[in-house]
Short mmCIF file of C-alpha atoms in Angstrom, two decimals:
data_model
loop_
_atom_site.label_atom_id
_atom_site.label_comp_id
_atom_site.label_asym_id
_atom_site.label_seq_id
_atom_site.Cartn_x
_atom_site.Cartn_y
_atom_site.Cartn_z
CA LYS D 1 6.25 -1.38 63.02
CA THR D 2 9.31 0.86 62.77
CA PRO D 3 11.19 0.42 66.07
CA TYR D 4 14.52 0.59 64.23
CA ASP D 5 13.98 3.79 62.22
CA TYR D 6 16.92 5.98 63.33
CA ASN D 7 15.65 9.11 61.56
CA LEU D 8 12.22 8.93 63.19
CA TYR D 9 13.82 8.74 66.63
CA THR D 10 16.08 11.73 65.99
CA GLN D 11 13.18 13.80 64.61
CA TRP D 12 11.08 12.89 67.64
CA ILE D 13 13.90 13.86 69.99
CA GLN D 14 14.51 17.21 68.28
CA LEU D 15 10.78 18.07 68.48
CA LEU D 16 10.75 17.31 72.21
CA ARG D 17 13.90 19.39 72.71
CA ALA D 18 12.21 22.31 71.01
CA VAL D 19 9.18 21.94 73.30
CA GLY D 20 11.40 21.66 76.38
CA ASP D 21 9.64 18.66 77.90
CA ILE D 22 12.59 17.06 79.69
CA ASP D 23 10.67 14.03 81.00
CA SER D 24 9.26 13.08 77.59
CA LEU D 25 12.63 13.85 76.02
CA ARG D 26 14.39 11.52 78.45
CA SER D 27 11.81 8.80 77.77
CA ALA D 28 12.24 9.12 73.99
CA ARG D 29 16.01 8.85 74.27
CA GLN D 30 15.76 5.82 76.54
CA HIS D 31 13.37 4.21 74.07
CA MET D 32 15.82 4.79 71.22
CA CYS D 33 18.77 3.58 73.28
CA ALA D 34 16.97 0.33 74.04
CA ARG D 35 16.81 -0.50 70.34
CA LEU D 36 19.55 1.31 68.45
CA ALA D 37 23.17 2.36 68.81
CA VAL D 38 23.34 6.03 69.75
CA SER D 39 26.02 8.29 68.28
CA ASN D 40 28.52 10.24 70.34
CA ASP D 41 26.88 13.50 69.27
CA LEU D 42 23.47 12.36 70.54
CA PHE D 43 24.96 11.13 73.82
CA LEU D 44 26.76 14.44 74.34
CA GLU D 45 23.57 16.35 73.56
CA TRP D 46 21.70 14.16 76.05
CA ILE D 47 24.35 14.72 78.72
CA ALA D 48 24.33 18.48 78.10
CA ASP D 49 20.54 18.59 78.55
CA GLU D 50 20.80 16.68 81.83
CA GLU D 51 23.59 18.96 83.08
CA ALA D 52 21.45 22.00 82.25
CA GLN D 53 18.79 20.98 84.79
CA PRO D 54 18.60 23.20 87.92
CA ASP D 55 21.25 22.26 90.50
CA ALA D 56 22.11 19.16 88.44
CA LEU D 57 25.68 18.84 89.70
CA SER D 58 24.66 18.95 93.36
CA ASP D 59 21.84 16.43 92.92
CA GLU D 60 23.03 12.87 93.51
CA LEU D 61 20.29 11.26 91.40
CA VAL D 62 20.87 13.56 88.42
CA LEU D 63 24.61 12.98 88.67
CA LYS D 64 24.04 9.21 88.70
CA ASN D 65 21.99 9.57 85.53
CA ILE D 66 24.78 11.55 83.85
CA ILE D 67 27.41 9.04 84.96
CA ASP D 68 25.25 6.21 83.59
CA LEU D 69 25.04 8.05 80.26
CA PHE D 70 28.82 8.35 80.06
CA ARG D 71 29.15 4.64 80.88
CA MET D 72 26.61 3.74 78.20
CA ALA D 73 28.40 5.95 75.67
CA VAL D 74 31.87 4.46 76.21
CA HIS D 75 30.36 0.96 76.11
CA GLU D 76 28.58 1.71 72.82
CA ARG D 77 31.89 2.25 71.01
CA VAL D 78 35.55 2.85 71.83
CA SER D 79 35.86 6.61 71.53
CA LEU D 80 38.82 8.60 72.78
CA ILE D 81 36.72 11.75 72.52
CA MET D 82 33.99 10.34 74.76
CA TRP D 83 36.46 8.96 77.29
CA GLN D 84 38.15 12.39 77.43
CA ARG D 85 34.80 14.06 78.02
CA TYR D 86 34.07 11.57 80.81
CA VAL D 87 37.46 12.28 82.41
CA ASP D 88 36.91 16.04 82.07
CA PHE D 89 33.47 15.69 83.68
CA ALA D 90 34.88 13.75 86.64
CA ALA D 91 37.77 16.21 86.99
CA GLY D 92 35.35 19.14 86.99
CA LEU D 93 33.45 17.60 89.88
CA ALA D 94 36.62 16.70 91.79
CA HIS D 95 38.05 20.21 91.45
CA SER D 96 34.81 22.03 92.23
CA HIS D 97 34.87 24.58 95.04
CA ASP D 98 31.25 23.76 95.86
CA GLU D 99 31.14 21.28 98.75
CA ASP D 100 27.62 20.20 97.82
CA VAL D 101 28.85 19.21 94.37
CA LYS D 102 31.75 17.23 95.82
CA LYS D 103 29.49 15.48 98.29
CA ALA D 104 26.95 14.57 95.60
CA ALA D 105 29.71 13.36 93.28
CA SER D 106 31.24 11.08 95.91
CA ALA D 107 27.82 9.57 96.57
CA ALA D 108 26.98 9.20 92.87
CA PHE D 109 30.31 7.52 92.10
CA ASP D 110 30.16 5.42 95.30
CA GLY D 111 33.40 6.83 96.69
CA PRO D 112 35.67 9.88 96.78
CA ASP D 113 38.41 8.48 94.50
CA TYR D 114 36.24 8.62 91.41
CA LEU D 115 38.60 10.71 89.25
CA PHE D 116 41.39 8.15 89.58
CA SER D 117 38.89 5.37 88.92
CA VAL D 118 37.63 7.01 85.72
CA LEU D 119 41.20 7.63 84.56
CA GLN D 120 42.04 3.96 85.18
CA GLN D 121 38.99 2.83 83.23
CA ALA D 122 39.83 5.20 80.38
CA VAL D 123 43.43 3.98 80.14
CA ASN D 124 42.43 0.31 80.34
CA ALA D 125 39.83 0.79 77.61
CA THR D 126 42.07 2.73 75.21
CA SER D 127 45.67 1.66 75.90
CA ALA D 128 45.76 -0.66 72.87
CA HIS D 129 44.79 2.10 70.42
CA TYR D 130 48.06 2.42 68.52
CA LEU D 131 47.57 6.01 67.35
CA GLN D 132 45.45 7.76 69.98
CA SER D 133 46.04 6.11 73.36
CA GLN D 134 48.81 8.57 74.23
CA ALA D 135 46.21 11.31 74.63
CA LEU D 136 44.81 9.87 77.88
CA TRP D 137 47.72 7.93 79.32
CA PRO D 138 49.85 10.94 80.42
CA GLN D 139 46.88 12.30 82.37
CA TYR D 140 46.79 9.05 84.34
CA CYS D 141 50.52 9.34 85.07
CA ASP D 142 50.17 12.99 86.06
CA TYR D 143 47.50 12.05 88.58
CA ILE D 144 49.75 9.46 90.24
CA ALA D 145 52.69 11.90 90.15
CA LEU D 146 50.58 14.50 91.96
CA GLU D 147 49.68 11.93 94.60
CA ILE D 148 53.39 11.16 95.03
CA LYS D 149 54.08 14.84 95.75
CA ARG D 150 51.44 14.84 98.46
CA ALA D 151 52.50 11.53 100.03
CA GLU D 152 55.18 10.79 102.60
CA GLY D 153 57.19 7.81 103.82
CA SER D 154 56.27 4.28 102.80
CA HIS D 155 53.08 5.42 101.07
CA ARG D 156 55.14 7.65 98.81
CA ASP D 157 57.52 4.78 98.02
CA LYS D 158 54.56 2.56 97.18
CA LEU D 159 53.20 5.17 94.76
CA VAL D 160 56.61 5.55 93.10
CA ASP D 161 56.74 1.78 92.57
CA GLN D 162 53.20 1.87 91.21
CA LEU D 163 54.06 4.56 88.67
CA ARG D 164 57.22 2.69 87.64
CA ASN D 165 55.12 -0.40 86.94
CA VAL D 166 52.70 1.73 84.93
CA PHE D 167 55.61 2.95 82.81
CA PHE D 168 56.91 -0.58 82.20
CA GLU D 169 53.46 -1.80 81.17
CA ARG D 170 53.23 1.10 78.77
CA LEU D 171 56.71 0.53 77.36
CA ALA D 172 55.70 -3.06 76.57
CA GLN D 173 52.58 -1.89 74.70
CA PRO D 174 53.10 -0.95 71.02
CA HIS D 175 51.92 2.61 70.47
CA ALA D 176 52.86 5.49 68.22
CA GLY D 177 54.11 7.59 71.14
CA LEU D 178 56.60 5.01 72.42
CA GLU D 179 59.60 7.38 72.30
CA ASP D 180 57.64 10.02 74.21
CA THR D 181 56.85 7.41 76.85
CA PHE D 182 60.52 6.42 77.06
CA ALA D 183 61.50 10.10 77.52
CA MET D 184 58.86 10.47 80.25
CA TYR D 185 60.27 7.43 82.03
CA SER D 186 63.75 8.94 81.83
CA GLU D 187 62.48 12.10 83.54
CA PHE D 188 60.65 10.01 86.13
CA THR D 189 63.78 7.99 86.90
CA THR D 190 65.91 11.14 87.18
CA ARG D 191 63.48 12.54 89.72
CA TYR D 192 62.85 9.46 91.86
CA ASN D 193 65.75 7.04 91.26
CA GLU D 194 68.65 9.17 90.14
CA ALA D 195 71.20 7.03 91.95
CA GLU D 196 70.07 3.98 89.96
CA TYR D 197 69.41 5.86 86.73
CA GLU D 198 71.70 3.87 84.45
CA GLN D 199 70.51 0.45 85.60
CA ARG D 200 66.86 1.50 85.50
CA MET D 201 67.19 2.83 81.95
CA ILE D 202 68.98 -0.33 80.77
CA GLU D 203 66.06 -2.38 82.08
CA ALA D 204 63.57 -0.06 80.41
CA ASN D 205 65.43 -0.12 77.12
CA LYS D 206 65.32 -3.93 77.01
CA VAL D 207 61.54 -3.74 77.15
CA ALA D 208 61.28 -0.82 74.75
CA SER D 209 63.65 -2.40 72.22
CA ASP D 210 61.32 -5.32 71.59
CA THR D 211 58.34 -2.97 71.46
CA ARG D 212 60.11 -0.79 68.86
CA THR D 213 60.39 -3.81 66.58
CA ARG D 214 56.68 -4.50 66.95
CA CYS D 215 55.90 -0.82 66.31
CA THR D 216 57.87 -0.94 63.05
CA GLN D 217 55.69 -3.82 61.88
CA ARG D 218 52.53 -1.92 62.77
CA ASN D 219 53.65 1.32 61.13
CA ALA D 220 53.45 -0.29 57.69
CA PHE D 221 49.85 -1.35 58.31
CA GLU D 222 48.98 2.06 59.77
CA ASP D 223 50.38 3.71 56.62
CA ASP D 224 48.13 1.47 54.50
CA LEU D 225 45.12 2.51 56.57
CA VAL D 226 45.91 6.18 56.01
CA ALA D 227 46.29 5.61 52.27
CA SER D 228 42.96 3.78 52.00
CA ASN D 229 41.05 6.02 54.43
CA GLY D 230 40.63 3.07 56.77
CA SER D 231 39.24 0.45 54.41
CA TRP D 232 37.96 -2.76 55.98
CA SER D 233 40.20 -4.88 53.73
CA ASP D 234 43.30 -3.16 55.15
CA TYR D 235 42.01 -3.54 58.70
CA ALA D 236 41.35 -7.24 57.98
CA ARG D 237 44.93 -7.77 56.76
CA TYR D 238 46.25 -5.96 59.84
CA ILE D 239 44.10 -8.09 62.13
CA ASP D 240 45.10 -11.33 60.40
CA LYS D 241 48.78 -10.47 60.91
CA LEU D 242 48.34 -9.85 64.63
CA VAL D 243 46.27 -12.99 65.09
CA GLN D 244 48.92 -15.09 63.32
CA ASP D 245 51.58 -13.67 65.62
CA ASN D 246 50.74 -15.26 68.97
CA ALA D 247 52.92 -12.72 70.80
CA ASN D 248 50.18 -10.12 70.38
CA SER D 249 47.41 -9.79 72.94
CA PRO D 250 43.71 -10.25 72.11
CA LYS D 251 43.21 -6.75 73.48
CA GLU D 252 45.19 -5.32 70.56
CA VAL D 253 43.19 -7.35 68.05
CA CYS D 254 39.92 -6.24 69.63
CA MET D 255 41.02 -2.62 69.43
CA LEU D 256 41.62 -2.98 65.70
CA TYR D 257 38.11 -4.34 65.27
CA GLU D 258 36.78 -1.42 67.33
CA ARG D 259 38.70 1.05 65.18
CA ALA D 260 37.37 -0.60 62.02
CA LEU D 261 33.82 -0.37 63.36
CA VAL D 262 34.09 3.40 63.79
CA LEU D 263 34.03 3.57 59.99
CA ASN D 264 32.05 0.38 59.33
CA CYS D 265 29.46 0.19 62.10
CA TYR D 266 26.71 -0.58 59.57
CA SER D 267 28.62 -3.48 58.05
CA PRO D 268 27.36 -6.86 59.33
CA GLU D 269 30.48 -8.50 57.89
CA VAL D 270 32.80 -6.61 60.25
CA TRP D 271 30.62 -7.33 63.28
CA HIS D 272 30.36 -10.99 62.29
CA ASP D 273 34.14 -11.37 62.03
CA TYR D 274 34.64 -9.64 65.37
CA ILE D 275 32.11 -11.91 67.11
CA VAL D 276 33.65 -15.04 65.56
CA TYR D 277 37.08 -13.94 66.79
CA LEU D 278 35.84 -13.39 70.35
CA ASP D 279 33.93 -16.67 70.26
CA SER D 280 37.20 -18.42 69.31
CA LEU D 281 38.69 -17.29 72.62
CA SER D 282 37.35 -19.95 74.94
CA ARG D 283 37.42 -17.64 77.94
CA ASP D 284 35.56 -14.80 76.25
CA LYS D 285 32.02 -16.05 75.52
CA GLN D 286 30.50 -13.21 77.54
CA SER D 287 32.46 -10.61 75.56
CA ALA D 288 31.30 -12.25 72.32
CA LEU D 289 27.67 -11.98 73.44
CA GLU D 290 28.10 -8.33 74.47
CA VAL D 291 29.56 -7.46 71.08
CA ALA D 292 26.80 -9.42 69.32
CA ARG D 293 24.20 -7.37 71.19
CA ARG D 294 25.99 -4.20 70.14
CA ALA D 295 26.00 -5.51 66.57
CA ILE D 296 22.21 -5.85 66.33
CA ARG D 297 21.82 -2.33 67.71
CA ASN D 298 23.86 -1.09 64.74
CA CYS D 299 22.58 -3.58 62.14
CA PRO D 300 19.15 -4.77 63.33
CA TRP D 301 18.29 -5.90 59.78
CA SER D 302 20.99 -8.62 59.77
CA GLY D 303 19.62 -12.10 60.38
CA LYS D 304 23.13 -13.48 60.61
CA LEU D 305 23.91 -11.17 63.55
CA TRP D 306 20.63 -12.02 65.29
CA ALA D 307 21.55 -15.69 64.81
CA GLN D 308 24.84 -15.09 66.60
CA VAL D 309 22.98 -13.43 69.48
CA VAL D 310 20.63 -16.44 69.76
CA TYR D 311 23.52 -18.92 69.67
CA LEU D 312 25.70 -17.04 72.19
CA ALA D 313 22.75 -16.32 74.48
CA PHE D 314 22.08 -20.06 74.59
CA LEU D 315 25.71 -20.81 75.49
CA HIS D 316 25.97 -18.11 78.14
CA ALA D 317 22.46 -17.73 79.55
CA GLY D 318 20.49 -20.79 78.47
CA TYR D 319 17.59 -21.69 76.23
CA ALA D 320 15.06 -19.30 77.76
CA GLN D 321 17.25 -16.28 76.95
CA ALA D 322 17.95 -17.56 73.43
CA THR D 323 14.21 -17.93 72.85
CA GLN D 324 13.60 -14.43 74.19
CA ASP D 325 16.13 -13.02 71.71
CA PHE D 326 14.56 -14.98 68.84
CA THR D 327 11.15 -13.66 69.84
CA GLN D 328 12.47 -10.10 69.95
CA ALA D 329 13.83 -10.40 66.42
CA VAL D 330 10.42 -11.59 65.22
CA ASP D 331 8.15 -9.33 67.29
CA THR D 332 10.04 -6.15 66.41
CA HIS D 333 9.97 -6.99 62.68
CA ALA D 334 13.74 -6.66 62.51
CA VAL D 335 14.19 -9.28 59.79
CA ASP D 336 10.72 -9.86 58.38
CA TYR D 337 11.63 -8.02 55.16
CA SER D 338 13.65 -11.01 53.92
CA MET D 339 13.14 -14.76 53.99
CA VAL D 340 16.92 -15.19 53.90
CA GLU D 341 17.52 -12.98 56.94
CA PHE D 342 14.69 -14.59 58.89
CA GLY D 343 16.07 -17.98 57.88
CA HIS D 344 19.38 -17.26 59.60
CA VAL D 345 17.61 -16.49 62.89
CA ALA D 346 15.18 -19.39 62.61
CA VAL D 347 17.92 -21.93 61.90
CA ALA D 348 19.92 -20.67 64.91
CA TRP D 349 16.88 -20.92 67.18
CA LEU D 350 15.99 -24.41 65.96
CA ALA D 351 19.60 -25.49 66.45
CA VAL D 352 19.63 -24.38 70.10
CA THR D 353 16.15 -25.83 70.59
CA ARG D 354 17.48 -29.18 69.40
CA ALA D 355 20.57 -28.81 71.62
CA ASP D 356 18.53 -27.95 74.72
CA THR D 357 18.47 -30.99 77.02
CA ASP D 358 14.93 -30.21 78.21
CA THR D 359 13.45 -30.14 74.71
CA ASP D 360 11.81 -33.33 73.42
CA SER D 361 10.95 -34.23 69.83
CA LYS D 362 7.41 -32.91 70.18
CA ALA D 363 8.64 -29.50 71.30
CA LEU D 364 11.19 -29.42 68.47
CA LEU D 365 8.48 -30.16 65.90
CA ALA D 366 6.36 -27.39 67.42
CA ALA D 367 9.29 -24.98 67.09
CA CYS D 368 9.73 -25.99 63.43
CA ALA D 369 6.03 -25.42 62.80
CA LYS D 370 6.23 -22.00 64.44
CA CYS D 371 9.10 -20.96 62.17
CA VAL D 372 7.19 -22.15 59.10
CA ASP D 373 4.11 -20.17 60.16
CA ILE D 374 6.21 -17.04 60.69
CA ALA D 375 7.89 -17.49 57.32
CA TYR D 376 4.50 -17.64 55.55
CA SER D 377 3.40 -14.47 57.32
CA LEU D 378 6.37 -12.35 56.21
CA ASP D 379 5.64 -9.22 54.20
#
């Protein structure tokens, strides 16, 4: 009756590590991961244990497991540290002198260009982080620049154009390292378009000028966050400002929520606001459901968050999935400690039951009766 006890899981895992039973250890971690959000430290420990297996890096199946762990970790939360570790792992495989390792890596990643792919994913996932995104972005540029050196003819020209577009996208994105990016673009233009340097830099400065104005606005909010040690109220004011300004992309707003959750992952209020924001974007129902599922892994005791999962599951996947999520909340005793918390989930399930076109009045009454019976059985 304690499937959400984080401390019991970690104690169990540490006992199995001490024994050295890798199969049972893997099973315990998978069991925990199916219910609860796993910290970066636990993911890195898990990855290290998998890498320590004999011939792990030349075994395609083991490598696939490690890659899956990295993917799970970066999906769990936006973490520059974890993305950097993932990039470093891919780079280590790509630069290995062992042909068996390279062969296994290409098979595990489903292709030989996996380092570039991981770098792209890392940049796409972190580019809106105002303070920290500059840590990964230059590595992405360096990779393309190295490919340019190796290329010839039209392929080289295509790569130069690609890198120029990457620079312009970056110059349009508010980030604390904007002037460093502008200086990097100047060096790039000197090297590859020296004859058109002045015109190219005028074009770049037009883009950067607008971005500088937007950076100035953000700097005031960033200073407030530093002063308050990242309080949710300051993040909320920051988010409200960006939402009110339609010129800002949802990606930036989402990144602020993700940054706030690093410090407030056990706050149902922050998760709730994030889910409501995503749900307000008509094209992003799937993202709202994914975040809601992450929310209950961090705050499984919150009936309001379970209710959002039930509602969004109904919209995206239908009544059967919504009922399955309601049943999970009940069967795992996530909210049976409180009539109020259970009430949130029950009301959401009854609402989607009523909205389901295949549900008649008899079935709705049966659902109501079921909720009443559950409520009377709560501890």
